[in-house]
Amino acid sequence: MKRRDALKTMSAAAAGLYLSNIFAQGQWLGTPFQPEISGPFKPTWESLMKYQVPDWFRDAKFGMWAHWGPQCEPEAGDWYARGMYMEDSWQYKYHLEHYGHPSKVGFKDVIHSWKADRWDPDDLVGLYKKAGAKYFMAMANHHDNLDLYNSTYQKEWNSVKRGPKKDIVKGWADAARKYDLPFAVSVHAAHAWSWFETSQRADTKGPLAGVPYDGKLTAKEGKGTWWEGLDPQELYAQNHPLSENSHDNGMIHRQWNWGNGVAPPTEAYMEKFYNRTKELIDVYKPDMVYFDDTALPFWPVSDVGLRFAAYMYNKSIADHGELKAVITGKILNEDQRQAMVWDIERGQSNTIEPLPWQTDTCIGGWHYDRGIYDRKEYKTAKTVIHTLIDVVSKNGNLMLNIPVRGNGSIDEQERAVVEEIGEWMALNSKSIYGTRPWKIFGEGPQQESAGELQAQGFNEGKGEPFSYKDIRFATKGETLYATVMGWPEQGKAVIKSLAEGNAHHPKKIRRIRLVSTGQKLSFQQTSEGLIVDFPEAKGKCFYANPLEIS
């Protein structure tokens, strides 16, 4: 599902009374908060702009993600817990067929059915480490609002109390640390407030027309049910009026930055989110937190996100003696990109960015979708590797999600993709890890056709496919890596940017090796370009061929 692709920066007037010019200018002028741990960072953008991205993140380049939670249990695609309440949508129809009517069987009941009985975090994280991942990220909660850890603030609706009755985050964290991978968590729950508003609806036609879905249920209505004694509002958070135009299913995208008529979240809701997230880092000690938010959670209607960022940065310094923490956010202005890492969803920059950034993408849907498996529509390893090389050439990292089935396993098609990524990385990763961008990111026709970023990103796959005519550069010390994005026709690669007398690399080129084999290659530097003779036989994973130029 395309997500929030219509989201634009909102003006103060359109955002409502609480979205003032003060907020729009990026300044919080409410009651000042003292940091909860001593350190150099204060909960203001100005203070957070002193942040420096740690080297571990800059060197890692490639992370892998388990975007896994109860919405994977139906194996019916992304945003299931919202779509199942949209009358006549394919997920609504799927829910009717497999679970029942959402007035009687809601998402709380999907959680109840989720057992994760084949989940083996050690096996999966080990697989990802072998594939070349240098950090691993687990989902801590999604917009469905279930905490996937032993949460004392979401005390009844968490994965230890409900569903699988397992501490999902702890399992992932233990496996990541076993394999010596920095551990990250993704946090999405801030938007449950408006995202779950579909659960307040009812059918408009048919035998149950007008019968409310289960989104407004309270604890008193649970007598005699499996959820007796539980309050569904701790999960759904729907005891509030609907946002403006809430029945427009696309409106959630245009209200993502807490403007354009979204129902204002209460202070209690926002403070609870803060406490949940603070507990997450206090207990599980992740190195990185990914927020699925415009800038920071609840910005600009609250400073909750600013307070959290200051806390995490100061805590990292207190714990490690230096700042090792990473926080990512989306749709950042130039100042905000200095305060945290800019994340681009399903897309990438079209230029070398001055500061490190990350793209997050997936080989299928974010949540597991059995239809993608049946249709054999996963991204290939070739596509993933091309994306990685392009992103790295522009000063970025790639975070790749492998959709996990409801039972906690990945399917054989996905495993084959991961294993092939590992084959390429085993041969060529020295051209990836620890590199920095060169003077230019590359050359070739692909970039000329690349699409512009839209909202969070979403320009993935808009350009022409990469070919041997496309080159991407990166450097490490005195070495220049030039990756030829395919096996050249007639066995000769031409790198125009390295033509005789070029302004980028005036030093004489003395040696070129094929990184995958170490083989020295013959070459000549002409006014046309650097012409490199490739071996007669194609190597393994020959769709991307880094050259080591000394």
Coordinates of C-alpha atoms in Angstrom, one line a residue:
M1 CA 0.0 0.0 0.0
K2 CA 1.3 3.5 -0.8
R3 CA 1.5 5.4 2.3
R4 CA 0.7 9.1 2.9
D5 CA 1.9 9.9 -0.7
A6 CA -0.3 13.1 -0.6
L7 CA 1.3 14.4 2.5
K8 CA 2.6 18.0 2.1
T9 CA 3.9 20.6 4.5
M10 CA 0.8 22.2 6.1
S11 CA 0.3 25.9 6.8
A12 CA -0.5 27.2 10.2
A13 CA -4.1 28.0 9.2
A14 CA -4.9 24.6 7.8
A15 CA -3.4 22.8 10.8
G16 CA -5.9 24.2 13.3
L17 CA -5.6 26.2 16.5
Y18 CA -2.9 24.1 18.0
L19 CA -0.6 24.3 15.0
S20 CA 0.6 27.8 15.5
N21 CA 3.2 29.9 13.7
I22 CA 5.5 29.2 16.6
F23 CA 5.4 25.5 15.9
A24 CA 5.7 25.9 12.2
Q25 CA 8.9 27.8 12.7
G26 CA 10.3 24.8 14.6
Q27 CA 10.3 26.3 18.2
W28 CA 8.6 24.9 21.2
L29 CA 7.7 27.7 23.6
G30 CA 5.5 25.8 26.1
T31 CA 6.5 25.0 29.6
P32 CA 10.2 24.2 29.6
F33 CA 11.2 20.7 30.6
Q34 CA 14.4 19.8 32.3
P35 CA 16.3 16.9 30.8
E36 CA 15.7 13.7 32.7
I37 CA 19.4 12.8 32.6
S38 CA 22.3 15.2 32.6
G39 CA 24.1 15.9 29.4
P40 CA 24.7 18.4 26.7
F41 CA 21.4 18.0 24.9
K42 CA 18.2 19.9 25.7
P43 CA 14.7 19.3 24.2
T44 CA 15.0 22.0 21.5
W45 CA 15.8 21.7 17.8
E46 CA 18.6 24.2 18.4
S47 CA 20.3 22.0 21.0
L48 CA 19.7 18.7 19.0
M49 CA 21.4 20.3 16.0
K50 CA 24.7 19.7 17.7
Y51 CA 24.3 16.0 17.0
Q52 CA 26.9 14.1 15.1
V53 CA 26.1 10.7 13.4
P54 CA 28.2 8.0 15.0
D55 CA 30.8 6.2 12.9
W56 CA 29.3 2.8 13.5
F57 CA 26.2 3.8 11.5
R58 CA 28.2 5.6 8.8
D59 CA 30.4 2.5 8.3
A60 CA 27.6 -0.1 8.5
K61 CA 25.8 0.8 5.3
F62 CA 23.4 -2.2 5.3
G63 CA 20.8 -3.1 7.9
M64 CA 18.0 -5.6 8.0
W65 CA 14.5 -5.2 9.5
A66 CA 11.8 -7.5 10.9
H67 CA 8.7 -5.3 10.4
W68 CA 6.7 -8.0 12.2
G69 CA 3.7 -7.9 14.5
P70 CA 0.1 -9.1 14.8
Q71 CA -0.9 -7.5 11.4
C72 CA 1.2 -10.3 9.8
E73 CA -1.0 -13.0 11.3
P74 CA -3.7 -12.7 8.6
E75 CA -1.0 -12.6 5.9
A76 CA -3.1 -10.1 4.1
G77 CA -0.8 -7.1 3.6
D78 CA 0.1 -3.8 5.0
W79 CA -2.1 -1.7 7.3
Y80 CA -4.5 -4.7 7.9
A81 CA -5.7 -3.4 11.2
R82 CA -7.0 -0.2 9.5
G83 CA -8.1 -1.7 6.2
M84 CA -10.2 -4.5 7.8
Y85 CA -12.6 -1.7 9.0
M86 CA -13.0 -0.1 5.6
E87 CA -16.3 -1.4 4.2
D88 CA -15.8 -3.1 0.8
S89 CA -12.0 -3.0 0.8
W90 CA -10.2 -6.2 0.0
Q91 CA -9.0 -6.5 3.5
Y92 CA -12.5 -6.0 4.9
K93 CA -13.7 -8.8 2.6
Y94 CA -10.8 -11.0 3.7
H95 CA -11.6 -10.4 7.3
L96 CA -15.3 -11.3 6.8
E97 CA -14.3 -14.6 5.2
H98 CA -11.5 -15.6 7.6
Y99 CA -12.5 -14.0 11.0
G100 CA -16.0 -12.6 10.9
H101 CA -17.7 -9.2 11.0
P102 CA -15.6 -6.4 12.6
S103 CA -18.5 -5.6 14.9
K104 CA -18.1 -9.0 16.4
V105 CA -14.5 -10.0 15.7
G106 CA -12.2 -7.0 15.6
F107 CA -8.4 -6.5 15.5
K108 CA -8.1 -7.3 19.3
D109 CA -9.3 -10.8 18.3
V110 CA -6.7 -11.1 15.6
I111 CA -4.1 -10.3 18.3
H112 CA -5.6 -13.1 20.4
S113 CA -5.2 -15.6 17.5
W114 CA -1.5 -14.6 16.9
K115 CA 0.8 -17.3 18.4
A116 CA 4.1 -16.8 16.6
D117 CA 4.8 -20.5 17.1
R118 CA 7.6 -20.8 14.6
W119 CA 9.5 -17.7 15.5
D120 CA 13.3 -18.4 15.8
P121 CA 15.1 -15.0 16.2
D122 CA 18.5 -16.7 16.4
D123 CA 18.0 -18.4 13.0
L124 CA 16.8 -15.3 11.3
V125 CA 19.3 -12.8 12.7
G126 CA 22.0 -15.3 12.0
L127 CA 20.8 -15.5 8.4
Y128 CA 20.8 -11.7 8.1
K129 CA 24.3 -11.5 9.6
K130 CA 25.5 -14.0 7.0
A131 CA 23.8 -12.0 4.3
G132 CA 26.0 -9.0 5.2
A133 CA 23.8 -7.0 7.5
K134 CA 25.8 -4.8 9.9
Y135 CA 22.8 -3.8 12.1
F136 CA 19.4 -5.3 12.8
M137 CA 16.1 -3.6 13.5
A138 CA 12.9 -5.1 15.1
M139 CA 9.5 -3.5 15.2
A140 CA 8.6 -2.4 18.8
N141 CA 5.0 -1.4 18.0
H142 CA 3.0 -0.4 14.9
H143 CA 0.0 1.9 14.4
D144 CA -2.0 -1.0 15.7
N145 CA -0.7 0.0 19.2
L146 CA 0.3 -3.4 20.6
D147 CA 3.7 -3.1 22.3
L148 CA 5.8 -6.1 21.3
Y149 CA 7.7 -6.1 24.6
N150 CA 7.0 -6.3 28.3
S151 CA 5.5 -2.8 28.6
T152 CA 4.3 -1.5 32.0
Y153 CA 2.6 1.5 30.4
Q154 CA 0.7 -0.6 27.8
K155 CA 0.2 -3.0 30.5
E156 CA -2.4 -5.4 29.1
W157 CA -2.0 -4.9 25.4
N158 CA 1.5 -6.1 24.8
S159 CA 2.9 -9.3 23.3
V160 CA 3.9 -10.7 26.8
K161 CA 0.3 -10.6 28.0
R162 CA -1.6 -11.1 24.8
G163 CA -1.2 -13.1 21.5
P164 CA 2.1 -15.1 21.5
K165 CA 2.8 -14.2 25.2
K166 CA 6.4 -13.6 24.3
D167 CA 8.8 -10.7 24.7
I168 CA 9.4 -10.2 21.0
V169 CA 11.8 -7.2 21.4
K170 CA 13.9 -9.1 23.9
G171 CA 14.1 -12.1 21.6
W172 CA 15.3 -10.0 18.7
A173 CA 17.7 -8.0 21.0
D174 CA 19.3 -11.1 22.4
A175 CA 19.9 -12.5 18.9
A176 CA 21.3 -9.3 17.6
R177 CA 23.8 -9.1 20.4
K178 CA 24.8 -12.7 20.0
Y179 CA 25.8 -11.9 16.5
D180 CA 27.5 -8.6 17.5
L181 CA 25.0 -6.4 15.5
P182 CA 23.9 -3.0 16.7
F183 CA 20.3 -3.3 17.7
A184 CA 17.5 -0.9 16.5
V185 CA 13.8 -0.7 17.1
S186 CA 11.1 0.9 15.0
V187 CA 8.3 2.8 16.8
H188 CA 5.1 3.6 15.0
A189 CA 2.4 3.9 17.7
A190 CA 2.0 7.6 17.9
H191 CA -0.5 7.6 15.1
A192 CA -2.8 4.9 16.5
W193 CA -4.9 7.9 17.7
S194 CA -6.1 8.8 14.2
W195 CA -5.1 5.7 12.2
F196 CA -7.5 3.5 14.1
E197 CA -10.5 5.8 13.6
T198 CA -11.8 3.4 10.9
S199 CA -12.7 1.0 13.9
Q200 CA -15.3 3.6 15.0
R201 CA -17.3 3.0 11.8
A202 CA -20.2 0.7 10.9
D203 CA -21.4 -0.9 7.7
T204 CA -23.6 1.4 5.6
K205 CA -25.5 -1.4 3.9
G206 CA -26.3 -5.1 4.4
P207 CA -27.8 -7.0 7.4
L208 CA -25.4 -5.3 9.9
A209 CA -25.8 -1.8 8.6
G210 CA -25.4 0.7 11.5
V211 CA -24.0 -1.8 13.9
P212 CA -20.8 -0.2 15.2
Y213 CA -17.4 -2.0 14.7
D214 CA -15.6 -2.8 17.9
G215 CA -13.4 0.3 18.1
K216 CA -15.5 2.1 20.8
L217 CA -15.8 -0.9 23.1
T218 CA -14.9 -0.5 26.8
A219 CA -14.0 -2.9 29.6
K220 CA -17.6 -3.1 30.9
E221 CA -18.7 -4.8 27.6
G222 CA -16.3 -7.7 27.9
K223 CA -18.2 -9.8 30.4
G224 CA -18.4 -13.4 29.2
T225 CA -15.8 -12.9 26.4
W226 CA -12.1 -14.0 26.2
W227 CA -11.2 -10.3 26.9
E228 CA -13.2 -10.0 30.0
G229 CA -11.4 -7.6 32.4
L230 CA -9.5 -5.9 29.6
D231 CA -10.1 -2.4 28.2
P232 CA -10.1 -2.3 24.4
Q233 CA -9.5 1.4 24.6
E234 CA -6.0 0.8 25.9
L235 CA -5.4 -0.7 22.5
Y236 CA -7.7 1.3 20.1
A237 CA -7.5 4.7 21.8
Q238 CA -10.8 5.7 20.1
N239 CA -12.7 7.5 23.0
H240 CA -12.4 10.8 21.1
P241 CA -14.3 12.5 18.2
L242 CA -13.3 11.7 14.7
S243 CA -10.9 13.8 12.8
E244 CA -12.3 16.1 10.0
N245 CA -13.2 14.1 6.9
S246 CA -12.2 10.9 8.7
H247 CA -14.4 8.8 6.4
D248 CA -12.2 9.8 3.5
N249 CA -9.8 6.8 3.6
G250 CA -7.0 8.8 2.2
M251 CA -7.3 11.6 4.7
I252 CA -4.9 9.9 7.1
H253 CA -2.1 10.6 4.7
R254 CA -2.8 14.3 4.6
Q255 CA -3.1 14.5 8.4
W256 CA 0.1 12.6 9.2
N257 CA 1.9 15.7 10.6
W258 CA -0.9 16.5 13.1
G259 CA -2.5 19.1 10.9
N260 CA -5.3 19.5 8.4
G261 CA -8.1 18.9 10.9
V262 CA -6.8 15.8 12.7
A263 CA -8.4 15.2 16.1
P264 CA -6.0 16.7 18.6
P265 CA -4.3 14.0 20.8
T266 CA -4.7 14.4 24.5
E267 CA -1.8 15.2 26.8
A268 CA -2.4 11.9 28.6
Y269 CA -2.1 10.0 25.3
M270 CA 1.1 11.7 24.3
E271 CA 2.7 11.4 27.7
K272 CA 1.9 7.7 27.8
F273 CA 3.6 7.3 24.4
Y274 CA 6.6 9.1 25.8
N275 CA 6.8 6.8 28.8
R276 CA 6.3 3.7 26.7
T277 CA 9.2 4.7 24.4
K278 CA 11.5 5.8 27.2
E279 CA 10.9 2.4 28.9
L280 CA 11.7 0.7 25.7
I281 CA 15.2 2.2 25.5
D282 CA 15.8 2.0 29.3
V283 CA 15.1 -1.7 29.4
Y284 CA 16.2 -3.0 26.0
K285 CA 19.0 -0.5 25.3
P286 CA 18.7 -0.1 21.5
D287 CA 21.4 1.7 19.6
M288 CA 18.9 3.2 17.2
V289 CA 15.3 4.2 17.2
Y290 CA 13.4 4.6 13.9
F291 CA 10.2 6.8 14.1
D292 CA 7.5 6.6 11.5
D293 CA 6.7 10.2 11.9
T294 CA 7.1 13.6 10.2
A295 CA 10.3 14.8 12.1
L296 CA 9.6 13.5 15.7
P297 CA 6.5 11.9 17.3
F298 CA 3.7 14.5 17.8
W299 CA 5.8 17.4 16.4
P300 CA 4.7 20.1 16.2
V301 CA 1.7 19.8 18.5
S302 CA 3.9 18.7 21.4
D303 CA 7.6 18.6 22.5
V304 CA 7.3 14.9 23.5
G305 CA 9.6 13.9 20.6
L306 CA 12.2 16.5 21.4
R307 CA 12.3 15.4 25.0
F308 CA 12.8 11.8 24.0
A309 CA 15.6 12.7 21.6
A310 CA 17.4 14.7 24.2
Y311 CA 17.0 11.9 26.7
M312 CA 18.3 9.2 24.3
Y313 CA 21.3 11.2 23.3
N314 CA 22.2 12.1 26.8
K315 CA 21.7 8.5 28.0
S316 CA 23.9 7.2 25.2
I317 CA 26.7 9.5 26.3
A318 CA 26.2 8.5 30.0
D319 CA 26.3 4.8 29.1
H320 CA 29.1 4.8 26.6
G321 CA 31.2 7.9 27.2
E322 CA 30.3 9.1 23.7
L323 CA 27.2 9.5 21.6
K324 CA 26.5 6.3 19.8
A325 CA 22.7 6.7 19.5
V326 CA 20.8 7.1 16.2
I327 CA 17.3 8.4 15.8
T328 CA 15.6 8.6 12.4
G329 CA 12.7 10.6 11.1
K330 CA 10.9 11.5 7.9
I331 CA 10.3 14.7 5.9
L332 CA 13.0 16.7 7.7
N333 CA 13.9 20.3 6.9
E334 CA 17.6 21.3 6.7
D335 CA 17.9 22.1 10.4
Q336 CA 16.1 18.9 11.5
R337 CA 18.5 16.8 9.4
Q338 CA 21.3 18.1 11.6
A339 CA 19.5 16.9 14.7
M340 CA 18.8 13.3 13.6
V341 CA 19.2 11.0 10.6
W342 CA 16.9 11.6 7.6
D343 CA 15.0 8.5 6.6
I344 CA 13.5 8.2 3.1
E345 CA 10.8 5.6 2.7
R346 CA 10.9 3.4 -0.4
G347 CA 13.1 5.8 -2.3
Q348 CA 16.5 7.4 -2.4
S349 CA 18.1 10.8 -2.8
N350 CA 19.1 11.9 -6.3
T351 CA 22.3 13.5 -5.2
I352 CA 25.1 13.1 -2.6
E353 CA 23.7 14.2 0.7
P354 CA 26.0 16.3 2.9
L355 CA 24.8 14.3 6.0
P356 CA 24.4 10.6 6.4
W357 CA 20.8 9.3 5.7
Q358 CA 18.9 6.1 5.3
T359 CA 16.4 4.6 2.9
D360 CA 14.0 2.0 4.2
T361 CA 12.4 -0.5 1.8
C362 CA 11.1 -4.0 1.6
I363 CA 11.3 -6.9 -0.8
G364 CA 7.5 -7.2 -0.6
G365 CA 4.9 -5.4 1.5
W366 CA 5.7 -4.1 4.9
H367 CA 3.5 -6.6 6.6
Y368 CA 3.5 -10.1 5.2
D369 CA 1.2 -10.6 2.1
R370 CA 0.6 -14.1 1.0
G371 CA -0.5 -12.8 -2.4
I372 CA 3.0 -11.4 -3.1
Y373 CA 4.4 -14.9 -2.4
D374 CA 1.8 -16.6 -4.6
R375 CA 2.5 -14.3 -7.5
K376 CA 6.3 -14.5 -7.0
E377 CA 6.5 -10.7 -6.8
Y378 CA 9.4 -10.2 -4.4
K379 CA 12.2 -7.9 -5.3
T380 CA 15.2 -9.8 -6.6
A381 CA 18.6 -9.8 -5.0
K382 CA 19.8 -7.9 -8.0
T383 CA 17.4 -5.1 -7.4
V384 CA 18.4 -4.9 -3.7
I385 CA 22.1 -4.9 -4.5
H386 CA 21.6 -2.1 -7.1
T387 CA 19.7 -0.1 -4.6
L388 CA 22.4 -0.6 -1.9
I389 CA 25.2 0.5 -4.2
D390 CA 23.3 3.6 -5.4
V391 CA 22.4 4.6 -1.8
V392 CA 25.9 4.1 -0.6
S393 CA 27.3 6.3 -3.4
K394 CA 25.1 9.1 -2.1
N395 CA 26.2 8.9 1.6
G396 CA 23.3 6.7 2.6
N397 CA 22.5 3.4 4.3
L398 CA 19.9 0.8 3.2
M399 CA 17.5 -0.7 5.8
L400 CA 15.9 -3.7 4.1
N401 CA 12.7 -5.4 5.5
I402 CA 12.1 -9.1 4.9
P403 CA 8.4 -9.7 5.6
V404 CA 7.9 -12.3 8.4
R405 CA 4.9 -14.6 8.3
G406 CA 2.4 -14.5 11.2
N407 CA 4.0 -17.7 12.6
G408 CA 7.4 -16.0 12.8
S409 CA 9.1 -17.7 9.8
I410 CA 10.0 -16.4 6.4
D411 CA 9.1 -18.3 3.3
E412 CA 11.5 -20.1 0.9
Q413 CA 11.4 -17.4 -1.8
E414 CA 12.4 -14.7 0.7
R415 CA 15.2 -16.9 2.1
A416 CA 16.6 -17.5 -1.4
V417 CA 16.7 -13.7 -2.0
V418 CA 18.5 -13.2 1.4
E419 CA 21.0 -15.9 0.6
E420 CA 21.8 -14.5 -2.8
I421 CA 22.3 -11.0 -1.3
G422 CA 24.8 -12.8 1.0
E423 CA 26.6 -14.3 -1.9
W424 CA 27.2 -10.9 -3.5
M425 CA 28.2 -9.3 -0.2
A426 CA 30.7 -12.1 0.5
L427 CA 32.5 -11.3 -2.7
N428 CA 32.1 -7.5 -2.8
S429 CA 31.4 -6.0 0.6
K430 CA 34.8 -4.3 0.9
S431 CA 33.4 -1.8 -1.7
I432 CA 30.5 -1.1 0.6
Y433 CA 31.5 -1.1 4.3
G434 CA 33.3 1.9 5.7
T435 CA 33.2 3.8 2.4
R436 CA 32.5 7.4 1.9
P437 CA 31.0 9.2 -1.1
W438 CA 33.4 10.4 -3.8
K439 CA 33.3 13.8 -5.6
I440 CA 30.4 12.6 -7.7
F441 CA 28.1 9.6 -7.0
G442 CA 28.1 8.2 -10.5
E443 CA 27.2 8.4 -14.2
G444 CA 24.9 6.7 -16.7
P445 CA 21.4 6.9 -18.0
Q446 CA 19.6 5.5 -15.0
Q447 CA 19.8 8.6 -12.9
E448 CA 18.6 10.8 -15.8
S449 CA 15.2 8.9 -15.5
A450 CA 15.0 8.7 -11.7
G451 CA 11.9 10.1 -10.1
E452 CA 11.7 13.0 -7.7
L453 CA 11.0 12.4 -4.0
Q454 CA 7.3 12.5 -3.0
A455 CA 6.5 13.2 0.7
Q456 CA 8.5 10.6 2.7
G457 CA 10.2 9.3 -0.5
F458 CA 8.3 6.9 -2.8
N459 CA 10.5 7.4 -5.9
E460 CA 11.7 3.8 -5.7
G461 CA 11.6 2.0 -9.1
K462 CA 10.6 5.2 -11.0
G463 CA 13.8 5.3 -13.1
E464 CA 15.0 3.0 -15.8
P465 CA 16.7 -0.3 -14.6
F466 CA 20.4 -0.1 -14.0
S467 CA 22.7 -1.4 -16.8
Y468 CA 26.5 -1.8 -17.4
K469 CA 26.4 1.8 -18.6
D470 CA 25.7 3.0 -15.1
I471 CA 28.6 3.5 -12.7
R472 CA 28.5 4.2 -9.0
F473 CA 31.5 5.5 -7.0
A474 CA 32.6 5.3 -3.4
T475 CA 36.0 5.8 -1.6
K476 CA 37.9 4.3 1.2
G477 CA 41.3 5.8 2.1
E478 CA 43.2 6.1 -1.2
T479 CA 41.1 3.6 -3.0
L480 CA 38.3 4.5 -5.4
Y481 CA 35.6 2.0 -6.0
A482 CA 33.7 2.2 -9.3
T483 CA 30.9 -0.3 -9.5
V484 CA 29.7 -1.3 -13.0
M485 CA 26.0 -2.1 -12.6
G486 CA 26.0 -5.0 -15.1
W487 CA 28.4 -7.1 -17.2
P488 CA 29.5 -4.9 -20.1
E489 CA 28.7 -5.9 -23.6
Q490 CA 31.8 -6.8 -25.7
G491 CA 33.6 -7.2 -22.4
K492 CA 34.6 -3.5 -22.0
A493 CA 33.4 -1.1 -19.4
V494 CA 33.7 2.6 -20.2
I495 CA 33.8 5.1 -17.3
K496 CA 33.5 8.5 -18.8
S497 CA 34.1 10.4 -15.5
L498 CA 37.6 8.9 -15.4
A499 CA 38.6 10.0 -19.0
E500 CA 42.1 11.2 -19.5
G501 CA 42.5 14.7 -18.1
N502 CA 39.3 14.6 -16.0
A503 CA 39.0 17.0 -13.1
H504 CA 37.8 14.5 -10.6
H505 CA 40.8 12.1 -10.5
P506 CA 43.9 13.8 -11.8
K507 CA 46.3 11.2 -10.3
K508 CA 47.6 8.5 -12.7
I509 CA 45.7 5.2 -12.4
R510 CA 48.2 2.4 -11.9
R511 CA 46.1 -0.6 -11.1
I512 CA 42.5 -1.9 -11.4
R513 CA 41.3 -5.1 -9.8
L514 CA 37.9 -6.8 -9.9
V515 CA 36.8 -6.8 -6.3
S516 CA 35.0 -10.1 -6.4
T517 CA 38.0 -12.2 -7.5
G518 CA 41.0 -9.8 -7.0
Q519 CA 41.9 -10.3 -10.6
K520 CA 44.0 -7.5 -12.2
L521 CA 42.3 -6.0 -15.2
S522 CA 43.9 -4.3 -18.2
F523 CA 42.7 -0.8 -19.0
Q524 CA 43.5 2.3 -21.0
Q525 CA 42.7 5.9 -20.2
T526 CA 41.6 7.8 -23.3
S527 CA 39.7 11.0 -24.0
E528 CA 36.6 8.9 -24.3
G529 CA 36.9 7.5 -20.8
L530 CA 38.6 4.8 -18.7
I531 CA 38.2 1.6 -20.7
V532 CA 38.4 -1.5 -18.6
D533 CA 38.7 -5.0 -20.1
F534 CA 36.5 -7.5 -18.2
P535 CA 37.3 -11.3 -18.1
E536 CA 35.7 -13.5 -20.7
A537 CA 33.8 -15.5 -18.2
K538 CA 31.1 -13.8 -16.1
G539 CA 31.6 -14.1 -12.4
K540 CA 29.1 -15.0 -9.8
C541 CA 26.4 -12.3 -9.1
F542 CA 27.7 -10.5 -12.2
Y543 CA 24.9 -7.9 -12.2
A544 CA 27.1 -5.5 -10.1
N545 CA 30.8 -5.5 -10.4
P546 CA 32.9 -3.2 -8.2
L547 CA 36.3 -2.2 -9.5
E548 CA 39.1 -1.3 -7.1
I549 CA 41.1 1.6 -8.6
S550 CA 44.5 2.4 -7.1

